Amino acid sequence: MKAIQLNKLAQIMGGRLTAGSPSKIVQSLNFGNPKQLKPHQVYFYTRKIRWHEKQLPAIQRIRPLAVVLPAHLSSRGIPPGTSIIRVQDAYQAFFKAGLWNWKQCPARVIGITGSAGKTTTTEMVASILKYRAPMVKTHRNLNTFSFLPTYLTRLTGKEKLLLLEMGMKSLNNIRKQCQIVRPEIGAVTNVGEAHAGSLGGLHLIVKAKQELVDGVRKNGTLILNADDPRSRKLKTNRFQGKILTFGIRNPAHIRGKNIRYTRNGMAFDTVLQGRSFPVRIPVFGTHNVYNALTAIGVAWAYGTTIPEIQKGLATFKAPKMRLEFIRTKSGRILINDAWNANPTALRAGLDVLKNVSGSRPKIAVLGDMLELGEYSHQAHRQSGKYAARLGLTQLITLGKRGKIIARSAVANGMSPQRVLACDDFRQALHHLARTPKNAVIYFKASRSLHFEKLVRQLKRL
């Protein structure tokens, strides 16, 4: 963050310096992450982590510049030399620090949202723009309003770009982010089923994504999906800026054509303003072509060149557990796509399995997709129906909702001998260990099922 004296920081946060030198210079804040604590940082207490078991021991070991504590918490055990700032609420104090720093270090803002693909798209944009614009960007998928001050406090004044993946768990989450940072460029990858349960219905997902459309600043640029039915429900009549569309099937400003699988990813041609140029991405799936087209639109709106776009996408590194290919000791190929799951993403992943497996046995390991609300049963049933069409060698499911997928696959023509609904990881692992050594095995479920543990164990076999 911008350098500031400790006493001035305390004043900005509405706090009081009760121990330590007021003239200490602060340049880095740490909100509730004791594992990453550094001596030069100011550490903020959080209610989410046990104080005596995790936070205080880290403070005693690292001896940070200062700690920010709520009024009710004892300062006993804070090492000498570590300053103490008392506040009413540590998170609100951190937010105030973030807002102050944002005013000192303004940057151009890009906001990216969508029901699927927003993390991958954000990383693609970062790969294109990294040489042109020093940036602060969203880390992993820490993308909701509560994480915004983390990124605001990381700005130092040297960055030209704040690249934000804008997620949400509820209505008004994206709106509140936009009220603070006002994106110059906003992109919606698609409007799908993710979080339908927590929001209360599919129609409210459109409303939630509308918050980014409404939040882009006047004379800014919107990047929208021309092929996605729900994206076409977004209202743009009041938007006073430029709209760029992307697509494959329908006419669009940025069009993907001649899409094909290669040994190392996808290749396609992009038509942009009447000019066609080749693009390669080191990840598989038509859905990743859509992500790349979104990133191309964002980068073009930012002012990059076609060679920069081509280089950035060719060298893009996919986030972990998003179609991550792993070769086991025995020769199996595991496709770890288990970061999270929704029906659209699951179908896209199954398509990748079908296209990359060739003549090798293709096995899908599917689990519960959560946060779908009243749409849940239908979504799992449709997923089973889709899996049955693909000619899978085997379908293995886990979880209560996973059994719906299994039953639906059988009901839609898949041989019962090829379908196994497992009760736990042990049963699934025991079965997977006996699959053909040249099998390609795809894993997909919601994050809370922790399918990566299953992948990790199978990797050793």
Coordinates of C-alpha atoms in Angstrom, one line a residue:
M1 CA 0.0 0.0 0.0
K2 CA 1.0 3.7 -0.1
A3 CA 3.5 4.5 2.7
I4 CA 1.8 6.0 5.7
Q5 CA 2.7 6.6 9.4
L6 CA 1.2 4.2 11.9
N7 CA -0.7 6.9 13.9
K8 CA -2.2 8.3 10.6
L9 CA -3.3 4.8 9.7
A10 CA -5.0 4.4 13.1
Q11 CA -6.8 7.7 12.6
I12 CA -8.1 6.7 9.1
M13 CA -9.4 3.4 10.5
G14 CA -11.1 5.2 13.4
G15 CA -8.8 3.4 15.9
R16 CA -6.4 4.4 18.6
L17 CA -2.7 3.6 18.9
T18 CA -2.2 2.2 22.4
A19 CA 1.3 0.8 22.2
G20 CA 4.3 1.5 19.9
S21 CA 5.8 4.4 18.0
P22 CA 3.4 6.6 16.0
S23 CA 6.0 7.4 13.4
K24 CA 6.5 3.9 12.2
I25 CA 6.0 3.6 8.4
V26 CA 3.4 1.1 7.2
Q27 CA 3.5 -0.3 3.6
S28 CA 1.8 -3.7 3.9
L29 CA -1.3 -5.0 5.6
N30 CA -2.4 -8.5 6.4
F31 CA -6.0 -9.3 7.2
G32 CA -6.4 -12.6 9.0
N33 CA -3.7 -14.6 7.2
P34 CA -1.2 -15.8 9.9
K35 CA 0.4 -18.3 7.6
Q36 CA 1.6 -15.5 5.3
L37 CA 2.5 -13.0 8.1
K38 CA 5.7 -11.0 7.5
P39 CA 7.7 -8.8 10.1
H40 CA 7.0 -5.5 8.2
Q41 CA 3.2 -6.0 8.1
V42 CA 0.3 -4.7 10.1
Y43 CA -1.7 -7.7 11.1
F44 CA -5.5 -7.5 11.5
Y45 CA -7.4 -9.9 13.9
T46 CA -10.1 -12.0 12.3
R47 CA -13.0 -13.9 14.0
K48 CA -12.7 -16.7 11.5
I49 CA -9.5 -18.1 12.9
R50 CA -8.9 -19.2 16.5
W51 CA -6.9 -16.5 18.3
H52 CA -4.8 -18.5 20.7
E53 CA -4.3 -21.5 18.5
K54 CA -3.4 -19.8 15.2
Q55 CA -3.2 -16.0 15.2
L56 CA -1.3 -15.2 18.5
P57 CA 1.4 -17.9 18.0
A58 CA 2.1 -16.5 14.5
I59 CA 2.3 -12.9 15.9
Q60 CA 4.7 -14.1 18.7
R61 CA 6.9 -15.9 16.2
I62 CA 7.0 -13.3 13.4
R63 CA 6.7 -10.1 15.5
P64 CA 5.0 -7.9 13.0
L65 CA 5.2 -4.1 12.9
A66 CA 1.8 -3.8 14.5
V67 CA -1.5 -5.6 15.2
V68 CA -5.0 -4.3 14.9
L69 CA -7.3 -5.7 17.7
P70 CA -10.9 -5.2 18.6
A71 CA -11.6 -3.6 21.9
H72 CA -12.8 -6.7 23.7
L73 CA -9.7 -8.8 22.9
S74 CA -6.8 -9.0 25.5
S75 CA -3.4 -7.9 24.2
R76 CA -1.7 -10.3 26.6
G77 CA 1.0 -12.2 24.7
I78 CA 1.7 -9.5 22.1
P79 CA 5.5 -9.3 21.9
P80 CA 7.4 -6.2 22.9
G81 CA 8.1 -4.0 19.9
T82 CA 4.9 -4.8 18.1
S83 CA 2.6 -1.8 18.1
I84 CA -1.1 -2.2 19.0
I85 CA -4.0 -0.4 17.4
R86 CA -7.4 -0.7 19.1
V87 CA -10.6 -0.5 16.9
Q88 CA -14.2 -1.5 17.3
D89 CA -14.2 -3.9 14.4
A90 CA -11.0 -5.1 12.8
Y91 CA -12.6 -5.9 9.4
Q92 CA -14.3 -2.5 9.1
A93 CA -10.9 -0.9 10.0
F94 CA -9.3 -2.9 7.2
F95 CA -12.0 -1.8 4.8
K96 CA -11.4 1.9 5.7
A97 CA -7.7 1.4 5.1
G98 CA -8.5 -0.1 1.7
L99 CA -10.7 2.8 0.7
W100 CA -8.1 5.3 1.8
N101 CA -5.4 3.5 -0.2
W102 CA -7.7 3.3 -3.3
K103 CA -8.0 7.1 -3.3
Q104 CA -4.2 7.4 -3.2
C105 CA -3.5 4.8 -5.8
P106 CA -6.2 4.9 -8.5
A107 CA -5.8 2.4 -11.4
R108 CA -7.8 1.4 -14.5
V109 CA -10.3 -1.3 -13.5
I110 CA -11.4 -4.4 -15.4
G111 CA -14.3 -6.5 -13.9
I112 CA -15.0 -10.0 -15.0
T113 CA -18.0 -12.1 -13.9
G114 CA -20.0 -15.1 -15.2
S115 CA -21.5 -18.3 -13.9
A116 CA -18.6 -20.3 -15.4
G117 CA -15.1 -19.5 -16.7
K118 CA -14.5 -16.2 -14.9
T119 CA -11.4 -17.4 -13.1
T120 CA -9.9 -18.8 -16.3
T121 CA -10.8 -15.7 -18.3
T122 CA -9.3 -13.5 -15.6
E123 CA -6.0 -15.4 -15.8
M124 CA -6.1 -15.2 -19.6
V125 CA -6.5 -11.5 -19.5
A126 CA -3.7 -11.2 -17.0
S127 CA -1.4 -13.3 -19.3
I128 CA -2.1 -10.9 -22.2
L129 CA -1.8 -7.7 -20.2
K130 CA 1.1 -8.6 -17.9
Y131 CA 3.8 -6.9 -20.0
R132 CA 1.8 -3.8 -20.8
A133 CA 0.2 -3.1 -17.4
P134 CA 1.7 -3.7 -13.9
M135 CA -1.4 -4.9 -12.0
V136 CA -3.0 -6.2 -8.9
K137 CA -5.4 -9.0 -9.7
T138 CA -7.8 -11.4 -7.9
H139 CA -6.1 -14.3 -6.1
R140 CA -7.5 -17.7 -6.8
N141 CA -11.2 -17.3 -6.5
L142 CA -11.3 -14.9 -3.6
N143 CA -13.7 -12.8 -5.6
T144 CA -16.6 -11.5 -3.5
F145 CA -17.2 -8.1 -1.9
S146 CA -15.6 -9.1 1.4
F147 CA -12.2 -9.6 -0.3
L148 CA -12.2 -6.3 -2.2
P149 CA -10.2 -4.3 0.5
T150 CA -7.4 -7.0 0.2
Y151 CA -6.8 -5.9 -3.4
L152 CA -7.3 -2.2 -2.7
T153 CA -4.6 -2.3 0.0
R154 CA -2.1 -4.1 -2.3
L155 CA -2.0 -1.1 -4.7
T156 CA 1.2 0.9 -4.3
G157 CA 0.7 3.6 -7.0
K158 CA 2.9 1.8 -9.5
E159 CA 0.1 -0.4 -10.8
K160 CA -1.8 0.7 -13.9
L161 CA -4.5 -2.0 -13.6
L162 CA -6.8 -3.5 -11.0
L163 CA -8.0 -6.7 -12.6
L164 CA -11.0 -8.1 -10.6
E165 CA -12.9 -11.4 -10.9
M166 CA -16.3 -10.4 -9.5
G167 CA -18.1 -13.3 -7.9
M168 CA -21.1 -13.3 -5.7
K169 CA -22.9 -15.3 -3.1
S170 CA -25.9 -13.0 -3.0
L171 CA -27.6 -10.1 -4.8
N172 CA -25.9 -6.7 -4.5
N173 CA -22.5 -8.3 -4.1
I174 CA -21.2 -7.2 -7.5
R175 CA -23.1 -3.9 -7.3
K176 CA -21.3 -3.0 -4.1
Q177 CA -17.9 -3.8 -5.7
C178 CA -18.7 -1.6 -8.7
Q179 CA -19.9 1.2 -6.5
I180 CA -16.3 1.5 -5.1
V181 CA -14.1 0.7 -8.1
R182 CA -16.3 1.5 -11.1
P183 CA -14.9 -0.8 -13.9
E184 CA -13.8 0.8 -17.1
I185 CA -14.2 -2.5 -18.9
G186 CA -16.7 -5.2 -17.8
A187 CA -17.1 -8.7 -19.1
V188 CA -19.8 -11.4 -18.5
T189 CA -18.6 -14.8 -19.7
N190 CA -22.1 -16.4 -19.5
V191 CA -25.1 -16.5 -17.3
G192 CA -25.6 -20.1 -16.1
E193 CA -27.0 -22.1 -13.2
A194 CA -24.2 -21.6 -10.6
H195 CA -25.5 -20.3 -7.2
A196 CA -29.2 -20.7 -8.3
G197 CA -29.9 -22.2 -4.9
S198 CA -28.3 -19.5 -2.8
L199 CA -29.9 -16.7 -4.8
G200 CA -33.3 -18.3 -5.0
G201 CA -33.8 -19.1 -8.7
L202 CA -32.3 -18.9 -12.2
H203 CA -34.0 -15.6 -13.0
L204 CA -32.1 -14.0 -10.1
I205 CA -28.7 -15.0 -11.6
V206 CA -29.5 -12.7 -14.5
K207 CA -30.3 -10.0 -12.0
A208 CA -27.0 -10.6 -10.2
K209 CA -24.9 -10.4 -13.4
Q210 CA -26.9 -7.3 -14.4
E211 CA -25.1 -5.5 -11.5
L212 CA -21.9 -5.5 -13.5
V213 CA -23.6 -4.2 -16.6
D214 CA -25.1 -1.4 -14.6
G215 CA -21.8 -0.9 -12.7
V216 CA -19.5 -0.2 -15.6
R217 CA -18.7 3.5 -15.8
K218 CA -20.1 5.8 -18.4
N219 CA -18.2 5.6 -21.7
G220 CA -16.8 2.3 -20.6
T221 CA -16.9 -1.0 -22.6
L222 CA -19.0 -4.1 -22.0
I223 CA -18.0 -7.5 -23.3
L224 CA -21.0 -9.9 -23.7
N225 CA -21.7 -13.4 -24.9
A226 CA -23.7 -13.5 -28.2
D227 CA -24.3 -17.2 -28.0
D228 CA -25.6 -17.5 -24.4
P229 CA -29.4 -17.3 -24.1
R230 CA -29.4 -15.8 -20.6
S231 CA -26.8 -13.3 -21.4
R232 CA -29.2 -11.9 -24.0
K233 CA -31.6 -11.2 -21.1
L234 CA -29.1 -8.6 -19.7
K235 CA -30.5 -5.1 -20.2
T236 CA -28.1 -2.7 -22.0
N237 CA -30.5 0.0 -23.1
R238 CA -29.3 2.4 -20.4
F239 CA -25.6 1.6 -20.9
Q240 CA -23.8 4.7 -22.2
G241 CA -20.7 3.1 -23.6
K242 CA -19.4 0.6 -26.1
I243 CA -20.7 -3.0 -26.3
L244 CA -18.5 -5.8 -27.9
T245 CA -20.0 -9.2 -28.3
F246 CA -18.2 -12.5 -28.7
G247 CA -19.4 -15.9 -30.0
I248 CA -19.0 -18.9 -32.2
R249 CA -22.5 -19.7 -33.5
N250 CA -24.0 -16.2 -33.8
P251 CA -22.8 -13.0 -35.4
A252 CA -20.5 -11.1 -33.0
H253 CA -17.8 -8.5 -33.0
I254 CA -15.3 -11.1 -31.9
R255 CA -15.9 -14.5 -33.6
G256 CA -14.3 -17.9 -33.1
K257 CA -14.0 -20.1 -36.2
N258 CA -12.3 -23.3 -37.4
I259 CA -12.1 -24.6 -33.8
R260 CA -10.1 -27.8 -33.3
Y261 CA -8.4 -29.9 -30.7
T262 CA -4.7 -30.2 -31.0
R263 CA -2.2 -32.3 -29.0
N264 CA -1.6 -29.4 -26.5
G265 CA -4.8 -27.6 -26.4
M266 CA -7.2 -25.7 -28.7
A267 CA -6.5 -23.9 -32.0
F268 CA -9.0 -21.5 -33.7
D269 CA -9.2 -18.5 -35.8
T270 CA -10.5 -15.2 -34.4
V271 CA -12.3 -12.7 -36.6
L272 CA -12.0 -9.2 -35.2
Q273 CA -13.0 -6.1 -37.0
G274 CA -12.9 -7.9 -40.3
R275 CA -9.4 -9.3 -39.7
S276 CA -8.8 -13.0 -39.1
F277 CA -5.8 -14.3 -37.0
P278 CA -4.9 -17.6 -35.5
V279 CA -5.0 -18.3 -31.8
R280 CA -3.7 -21.2 -29.7
I281 CA -4.5 -21.9 -26.1
P282 CA -2.8 -24.6 -23.9
V283 CA -6.1 -25.8 -22.5
F284 CA -8.9 -28.0 -23.9
G285 CA -12.5 -27.5 -24.6
T286 CA -14.8 -25.3 -26.7
H287 CA -15.8 -23.6 -23.4
N288 CA -12.2 -22.4 -23.1
V289 CA -12.4 -21.0 -26.6
Y290 CA -15.3 -18.9 -25.3
N291 CA -13.2 -17.8 -22.3
A292 CA -10.4 -16.9 -24.7
L293 CA -12.8 -14.9 -26.9
T294 CA -13.9 -13.0 -23.8
A295 CA -10.3 -12.3 -22.9
I296 CA -9.6 -11.1 -26.4
G297 CA -12.5 -8.7 -26.2
V298 CA -11.2 -7.3 -22.8
A299 CA -7.7 -7.0 -24.1
W300 CA -8.7 -5.3 -27.3
A301 CA -10.9 -2.8 -25.4
Y302 CA -7.8 -2.1 -23.2
G303 CA -5.8 -1.2 -26.2
T304 CA -3.5 -4.3 -26.8
T305 CA -2.3 -5.5 -30.2
I306 CA -3.1 -8.8 -31.9
P307 CA 0.5 -10.1 -31.4
E308 CA 0.2 -9.4 -27.7
I309 CA -3.1 -11.3 -27.6
Q310 CA -1.6 -14.3 -29.4
K311 CA 1.5 -14.4 -27.2
G312 CA -0.5 -13.9 -24.0
L313 CA -3.0 -16.7 -24.7
A314 CA -0.3 -19.1 -26.0
T315 CA 1.6 -18.8 -22.7
F316 CA -1.4 -18.7 -20.4
K317 CA -1.3 -21.0 -17.4
A318 CA -4.6 -22.5 -16.3
P319 CA -5.7 -22.3 -12.7
K320 CA -5.2 -25.5 -10.7
M321 CA -8.0 -28.0 -10.7
R322 CA -9.5 -26.6 -13.9
L323 CA -9.0 -29.4 -16.4
E324 CA -5.6 -30.1 -14.9
F325 CA -4.0 -33.1 -16.7
I326 CA -2.0 -35.5 -14.5
R327 CA -0.3 -38.7 -15.6
T328 CA 0.0 -41.4 -13.0
K329 CA 2.8 -43.8 -12.5
S330 CA 0.8 -46.6 -14.0
G331 CA 0.0 -44.6 -17.2
R332 CA -3.5 -43.4 -16.5
I333 CA -4.4 -39.8 -17.3
L334 CA -6.4 -38.0 -14.7
I335 CA -8.3 -34.8 -15.5
N336 CA -8.7 -32.9 -12.3
D337 CA -11.6 -30.5 -12.9
A338 CA -12.8 -30.6 -9.4
W339 CA -12.4 -27.0 -8.2
N340 CA -16.2 -26.6 -8.4
A341 CA -19.1 -27.7 -10.5
N342 CA -22.3 -26.6 -12.2
P343 CA -24.2 -28.4 -15.0
T344 CA -22.8 -26.2 -17.8
A345 CA -19.2 -26.7 -16.6
L346 CA -19.8 -30.5 -16.1
R347 CA -21.1 -30.9 -19.7
A348 CA -18.1 -28.9 -21.0
G349 CA -15.7 -31.1 -19.1
L350 CA -17.3 -34.3 -20.3
D351 CA -16.9 -33.0 -23.9
V352 CA -13.2 -32.6 -23.2
L353 CA -13.0 -36.2 -21.9
K354 CA -14.7 -37.5 -25.0
N355 CA -12.4 -35.5 -27.4
V356 CA -9.0 -36.1 -25.8
S357 CA -9.4 -39.8 -24.9
G358 CA -9.4 -41.1 -28.4
S359 CA -9.3 -44.9 -28.4
R360 CA -8.4 -45.0 -24.7
P361 CA -11.0 -46.0 -22.1
K362 CA -12.9 -42.9 -20.9
I363 CA -14.1 -42.8 -17.3
A364 CA -16.1 -40.1 -15.6
V365 CA -16.1 -39.6 -11.8
L366 CA -19.0 -37.2 -11.0
G367 CA -20.3 -36.0 -7.7
D368 CA -22.8 -33.6 -6.1
M369 CA -23.3 -30.2 -7.6
L370 CA -24.4 -27.9 -4.8
E371 CA -26.1 -24.5 -4.5
L372 CA -28.6 -25.3 -7.3
G373 CA -31.7 -25.0 -5.1
E374 CA -35.0 -26.2 -6.7
Y375 CA -33.1 -26.8 -9.9
S376 CA -30.9 -29.4 -8.3
H377 CA -32.7 -32.7 -9.1
Q378 CA -33.4 -31.7 -12.7
A379 CA -29.8 -30.6 -13.1
H380 CA -28.4 -33.9 -11.9
R381 CA -30.8 -35.9 -13.9
Q382 CA -30.0 -33.9 -17.1
S383 CA -26.3 -34.4 -16.4
G384 CA -26.8 -38.2 -16.2
K385 CA -28.7 -38.1 -19.5
Y386 CA -25.9 -36.2 -21.1
A387 CA -23.2 -38.6 -19.8
A388 CA -25.2 -41.5 -21.2
R389 CA -24.8 -40.1 -24.7
L390 CA -21.0 -39.9 -24.7
G391 CA -20.1 -43.6 -24.9
L392 CA -18.3 -43.6 -21.6
T393 CA -16.4 -46.8 -20.7
Q394 CA -17.5 -46.2 -17.1
L395 CA -19.4 -43.7 -15.0
I396 CA -18.7 -43.5 -11.3
T397 CA -20.6 -41.3 -8.9
L398 CA -20.2 -40.1 -5.4
G399 CA -22.7 -38.4 -3.1
K400 CA -26.5 -38.4 -2.6
R401 CA -27.0 -36.2 -5.7
G402 CA -24.4 -38.2 -7.6
K403 CA -26.7 -41.2 -7.4
I404 CA -29.3 -39.2 -9.3
I405 CA -26.7 -38.8 -12.1
A406 CA -26.1 -42.6 -12.1
R407 CA -29.8 -43.5 -12.2
S408 CA -30.4 -41.1 -15.0
A409 CA -27.6 -42.4 -17.0
V410 CA -28.9 -45.9 -16.8
A411 CA -32.5 -44.7 -17.5
N412 CA -31.2 -43.1 -20.7
G413 CA -29.5 -46.2 -22.1
M414 CA -26.2 -46.6 -20.4
S415 CA -25.5 -50.2 -19.4
P416 CA -25.9 -50.7 -15.6
Q417 CA -22.7 -52.7 -15.7
R418 CA -20.8 -49.6 -16.7
V419 CA -22.3 -47.4 -13.9
L420 CA -21.3 -47.5 -10.2
A421 CA -22.8 -45.3 -7.5
C422 CA -20.3 -45.3 -4.7
D423 CA -21.0 -44.6 -1.1
D424 CA -17.6 -43.2 -0.1
F425 CA -14.1 -42.5 -1.4
R426 CA -12.7 -45.9 -0.3
Q427 CA -15.1 -47.7 -2.5
A428 CA -14.5 -45.4 -5.4
L429 CA -10.7 -45.6 -5.0
H430 CA -10.8 -49.4 -4.8
H431 CA -12.7 -49.6 -8.1
L432 CA -10.6 -46.9 -9.9
A433 CA -7.4 -48.8 -8.9
R434 CA -8.6 -51.7 -11.0
T435 CA -9.5 -49.6 -14.1
P436 CA -7.3 -50.1 -17.3
K437 CA -3.8 -48.6 -17.1
N438 CA -4.4 -46.5 -20.2
A439 CA -7.7 -45.0 -19.0
V440 CA -8.5 -41.3 -19.1
I441 CA -10.4 -40.4 -15.9
Y442 CA -12.3 -37.2 -15.5
F443 CA -13.2 -35.8 -12.0
K444 CA -16.0 -33.2 -11.4
A445 CA -17.9 -32.2 -8.3
S446 CA -18.6 -29.2 -6.1
R447 CA -15.7 -28.0 -4.0
S448 CA -16.9 -29.3 -0.7
L449 CA -16.6 -32.9 -1.9
H450 CA -12.8 -32.5 -2.1
F451 CA -12.3 -34.7 -5.2
E452 CA -8.7 -33.6 -5.3
K453 CA -8.1 -36.0 -2.4
L454 CA -9.3 -38.9 -4.6
V455 CA -7.1 -37.6 -7.4
R456 CA -4.1 -37.4 -5.1
Q457 CA -4.4 -41.0 -4.0
L458 CA -5.0 -42.4 -7.4
K459 CA -2.0 -40.5 -8.8
R460 CA 0.3 -42.7 -6.7
L461 CA -1.1 -45.9 -8.1

